[in-house]
Amino acid sequence: KLQSDTLKMPNLFIKYGEDFIIDTKLTVNNFENINQTHFNADIKKIGVDFPKLFEIISYFTKKDININIPQKLNKLLYVGKLNGFLTDFHLNGTFISLVGKVQSNIDIAHQNKWDNFTIKGDLHSKKIDLSQALNNTNFGNTAFDVELSIDRINDNIDGYVDGNILEFGFKNYNYQDLTLTGNFNKNSFDGHAYLSDENLKFKFDGLIDFSH
């Protein structure tokens, strides 16, 4: 039996081919009880290829992971802080992908498997290429500064957003300064929206149904 329940790794480096890399300073407390193990990491780099990672996890856990990720988001890099437990943790750092960068200050929690999870916090980006992220040339770039809450239970997604879409490209025009506050799911948005673009201004208060 170990004499201490604290493990400190000032220079942890793990690499698995080109699909997975961890370069971090890590402290682990109470690691003898995995359900109560606490992690504190100063992350120089975590890089993942999600499809390959899901394959590895499924192989060892004997459980399928059914999460569809857009192709341009398959590879993701994270630099920043991580603090918390396996099922409930806080991230304060930057996500980097082929479509752009997103600064985050968020809490993530999940139950048993990643089909059910909750994300709450603040997200900020100066530029995300939506045409690449969504594989749809109708869209352009977007920039945003929002407070976000998302609950995913099986295939159902419910959320809340409050913030400013600084830029939103659609049909070869960049709309500016869209304020959003409201609740949303895969089929609808119920709340308030105000657009203060120089060529188009509108105010909306109500329900938008995306299912029709």
Coordinates of C-alpha atoms in Angstrom, one line a residue:
K1 CA 0.0 0.0 0.0
L2 CA 1.3 3.5 -0.8
Q3 CA 2.2 5.8 2.0
S4 CA 0.6 8.8 0.5
D5 CA -2.6 9.5 -1.5
T6 CA -1.0 12.4 -3.4
L7 CA 0.9 11.9 -6.6
K8 CA 2.9 14.7 -8.2
M9 CA 4.1 14.6 -11.8
P10 CA 5.9 17.9 -12.7
N11 CA 6.7 16.7 -16.2
L12 CA 4.2 14.2 -17.5
F13 CA 4.5 13.4 -21.2
I14 CA 2.5 10.7 -23.0
K15 CA 2.3 10.1 -26.8
Y16 CA 0.4 7.5 -28.7
G17 CA 1.4 7.7 -32.4
E18 CA 0.0 10.9 -33.9
D19 CA -3.5 10.4 -32.4
F20 CA -2.9 11.3 -28.7
I21 CA -0.5 13.5 -26.8
I22 CA -0.4 14.8 -23.2
D23 CA 2.3 17.3 -22.0
T24 CA 1.4 18.6 -18.5
K25 CA 2.2 19.2 -14.9
L26 CA -0.2 17.1 -12.9
T27 CA -1.1 16.6 -9.2
V28 CA -3.4 13.8 -8.3
N29 CA -5.0 13.5 -4.8
N30 CA -6.9 10.5 -3.3
F31 CA -6.0 8.3 -6.3
E32 CA -6.6 5.1 -4.4
N33 CA -10.3 5.8 -4.7
I34 CA -11.0 6.4 -8.4
N35 CA -14.5 7.8 -7.8
Q36 CA -13.0 10.5 -5.5
T37 CA -9.7 11.1 -7.3
H38 CA -9.0 14.8 -7.7
F39 CA -6.9 16.2 -10.6
N40 CA -5.1 19.5 -10.9
A41 CA -3.3 20.0 -14.2
D42 CA -1.3 22.8 -15.8
I43 CA -1.5 21.7 -19.4
K44 CA 1.1 22.6 -21.9
K45 CA -0.7 20.5 -24.5
I46 CA -3.4 17.9 -24.9
G47 CA -3.9 16.8 -28.4
V48 CA -6.5 14.2 -29.5
D49 CA -7.9 12.6 -32.6
F50 CA -11.4 11.8 -31.3
P51 CA -12.4 8.9 -33.6
K52 CA -9.1 7.1 -32.7
L53 CA -9.5 8.0 -29.0
F54 CA -13.1 6.6 -29.0
E55 CA -11.8 3.4 -30.6
I56 CA -9.2 3.0 -27.9
I57 CA -11.6 3.7 -25.0
S58 CA -14.2 1.3 -26.5
Y59 CA -11.6 -1.4 -26.9
F60 CA -10.7 -1.3 -23.2
T61 CA -14.2 -0.6 -21.7
K62 CA -16.1 -2.9 -24.2
K63 CA -18.6 -0.1 -24.6
D64 CA -19.4 1.8 -27.8
I65 CA -19.1 5.6 -27.7
N66 CA -21.7 7.1 -30.1
I67 CA -20.8 10.7 -30.4
N68 CA -20.8 12.3 -33.9
I69 CA -18.2 15.0 -34.4
P70 CA -17.8 17.1 -37.5
Q71 CA -14.7 16.0 -39.5
K72 CA -12.9 19.3 -39.1
L73 CA -13.3 19.0 -35.3
N74 CA -11.9 15.5 -35.1
K75 CA -8.5 16.7 -34.2
L76 CA -8.4 19.1 -31.1
L77 CA -5.7 20.7 -29.1
Y78 CA -6.2 22.1 -25.6
V79 CA -3.8 24.4 -23.6
G80 CA -4.7 25.6 -20.1
K81 CA -5.9 24.5 -16.7
L82 CA -7.9 21.5 -15.6
N83 CA -9.2 21.0 -12.1
G84 CA -11.7 18.5 -10.7
F85 CA -12.7 14.9 -10.8
L86 CA -13.2 12.3 -13.6
T87 CA -16.9 13.0 -13.7
D88 CA -17.0 16.7 -12.8
F89 CA -14.2 19.1 -13.8
H90 CA -13.3 22.7 -14.7
L91 CA -11.4 23.9 -17.7
N92 CA -9.9 27.3 -18.1
G93 CA -7.9 27.5 -21.4
T94 CA -8.0 27.5 -25.2
F95 CA -9.3 24.9 -27.6
I96 CA -7.6 24.9 -31.0
S97 CA -8.9 23.1 -34.1
L98 CA -8.7 23.3 -37.8
V99 CA -11.6 25.8 -37.8
G100 CA -10.3 28.2 -35.2
K101 CA -9.7 28.9 -31.5
V102 CA -12.1 29.1 -28.6
Q103 CA -11.2 30.4 -25.1
S104 CA -13.1 28.7 -22.4
N105 CA -13.9 29.0 -18.7
I106 CA -16.3 26.1 -18.3
D107 CA -17.5 23.3 -16.0
I108 CA -18.2 19.8 -17.5
A109 CA -20.0 17.0 -15.8
H110 CA -21.1 13.6 -17.1
Q111 CA -22.9 10.5 -15.8
N112 CA -21.4 7.1 -16.3
K113 CA -21.0 7.5 -20.1
W114 CA -20.5 10.5 -22.3
D115 CA -23.9 10.1 -23.9
N116 CA -25.1 12.3 -20.9
F117 CA -23.3 15.4 -20.0
T118 CA -23.6 19.0 -18.9
I119 CA -21.5 22.0 -20.0
K120 CA -21.7 25.4 -18.3
G121 CA -19.6 28.5 -18.6
D122 CA -18.2 31.2 -20.8
L123 CA -16.9 30.8 -24.3
H124 CA -15.0 33.4 -26.4
S125 CA -13.7 33.3 -30.0
K126 CA -12.4 35.9 -32.4
K127 CA -12.9 33.7 -35.4
I128 CA -14.4 30.3 -36.2
D129 CA -14.9 29.1 -39.8
L130 CA -18.5 27.8 -39.8
S131 CA -18.3 26.7 -43.4
Q132 CA -15.6 24.2 -42.4
A133 CA -17.1 23.3 -39.1
L134 CA -20.5 22.6 -40.6
N135 CA -19.4 21.6 -44.0
N136 CA -21.8 24.1 -45.5
T137 CA -20.6 26.9 -47.8
N138 CA -23.6 29.0 -47.0
F139 CA -21.9 30.0 -43.7
G140 CA -18.8 32.1 -43.2
N141 CA -16.9 33.1 -40.1
T142 CA -18.3 33.8 -36.7
A143 CA -16.9 35.5 -33.5
F144 CA -18.7 35.4 -30.2
D145 CA -18.6 36.1 -26.5
V146 CA -21.3 34.1 -24.7
E147 CA -22.4 32.4 -21.5
L148 CA -23.6 28.9 -22.3
S149 CA -25.3 26.0 -20.6
I150 CA -25.9 22.7 -22.4
D151 CA -27.5 19.5 -21.1
R152 CA -27.3 16.4 -23.3
I153 CA -29.3 13.3 -22.3
N154 CA -29.1 10.5 -24.8
D155 CA -29.9 12.3 -28.1
N156 CA -31.7 15.2 -26.5
I157 CA -30.0 18.6 -26.1
D158 CA -31.3 21.5 -24.1
G159 CA -29.5 24.7 -23.4
Y160 CA -29.4 28.3 -22.5
V161 CA -27.3 31.1 -24.1
D162 CA -26.7 34.7 -23.1
G163 CA -24.2 36.8 -25.0
N164 CA -23.1 38.6 -28.1
I165 CA -22.4 37.1 -31.6
L166 CA -19.9 39.7 -32.7
E167 CA -19.9 38.4 -36.3
F168 CA -21.9 35.8 -38.2
G169 CA -21.3 35.1 -41.9
F170 CA -24.2 33.8 -44.0
K171 CA -24.8 33.9 -47.7
N172 CA -21.7 36.0 -48.4
Y173 CA -22.6 38.7 -45.8
N174 CA -21.1 39.2 -42.4
Y175 CA -23.8 40.2 -39.9
Q176 CA -22.5 42.2 -37.0
D177 CA -23.5 42.6 -33.3
L178 CA -26.3 40.0 -32.6
T179 CA -27.4 39.7 -29.0
L180 CA -29.0 36.5 -27.9
T181 CA -30.7 35.4 -24.6
G182 CA -32.9 32.3 -24.4
N183 CA -33.4 28.6 -24.2
F184 CA -32.7 26.2 -27.1
N185 CA -32.8 22.6 -28.2
K186 CA -32.2 20.8 -31.4
N187 CA -35.6 22.0 -32.7
S188 CA -36.2 25.4 -31.4
F189 CA -35.0 28.7 -29.8
D190 CA -37.2 30.5 -27.3
G191 CA -36.0 33.9 -26.1
H192 CA -34.8 37.3 -27.2
A193 CA -32.6 38.4 -30.1
Y194 CA -31.5 41.8 -31.2
L195 CA -29.4 42.6 -34.3
S196 CA -27.7 45.9 -34.6
D197 CA -26.0 45.5 -38.0
E198 CA -25.4 48.7 -40.0
N199 CA -27.5 47.4 -42.9
L200 CA -30.1 45.4 -40.9
K201 CA -31.7 46.0 -37.5
F202 CA -34.3 43.8 -35.9
K203 CA -35.7 42.8 -32.5
F204 CA -37.2 39.4 -31.8
D205 CA -39.0 38.1 -28.7
G206 CA -40.6 34.7 -29.0
L207 CA -40.2 31.1 -30.3
I208 CA -38.4 29.9 -33.4
D209 CA -39.2 26.3 -34.6
F210 CA -36.4 24.8 -36.6
S211 CA -38.2 21.5 -37.2
H212 CA -40.3 22.8 -40.1

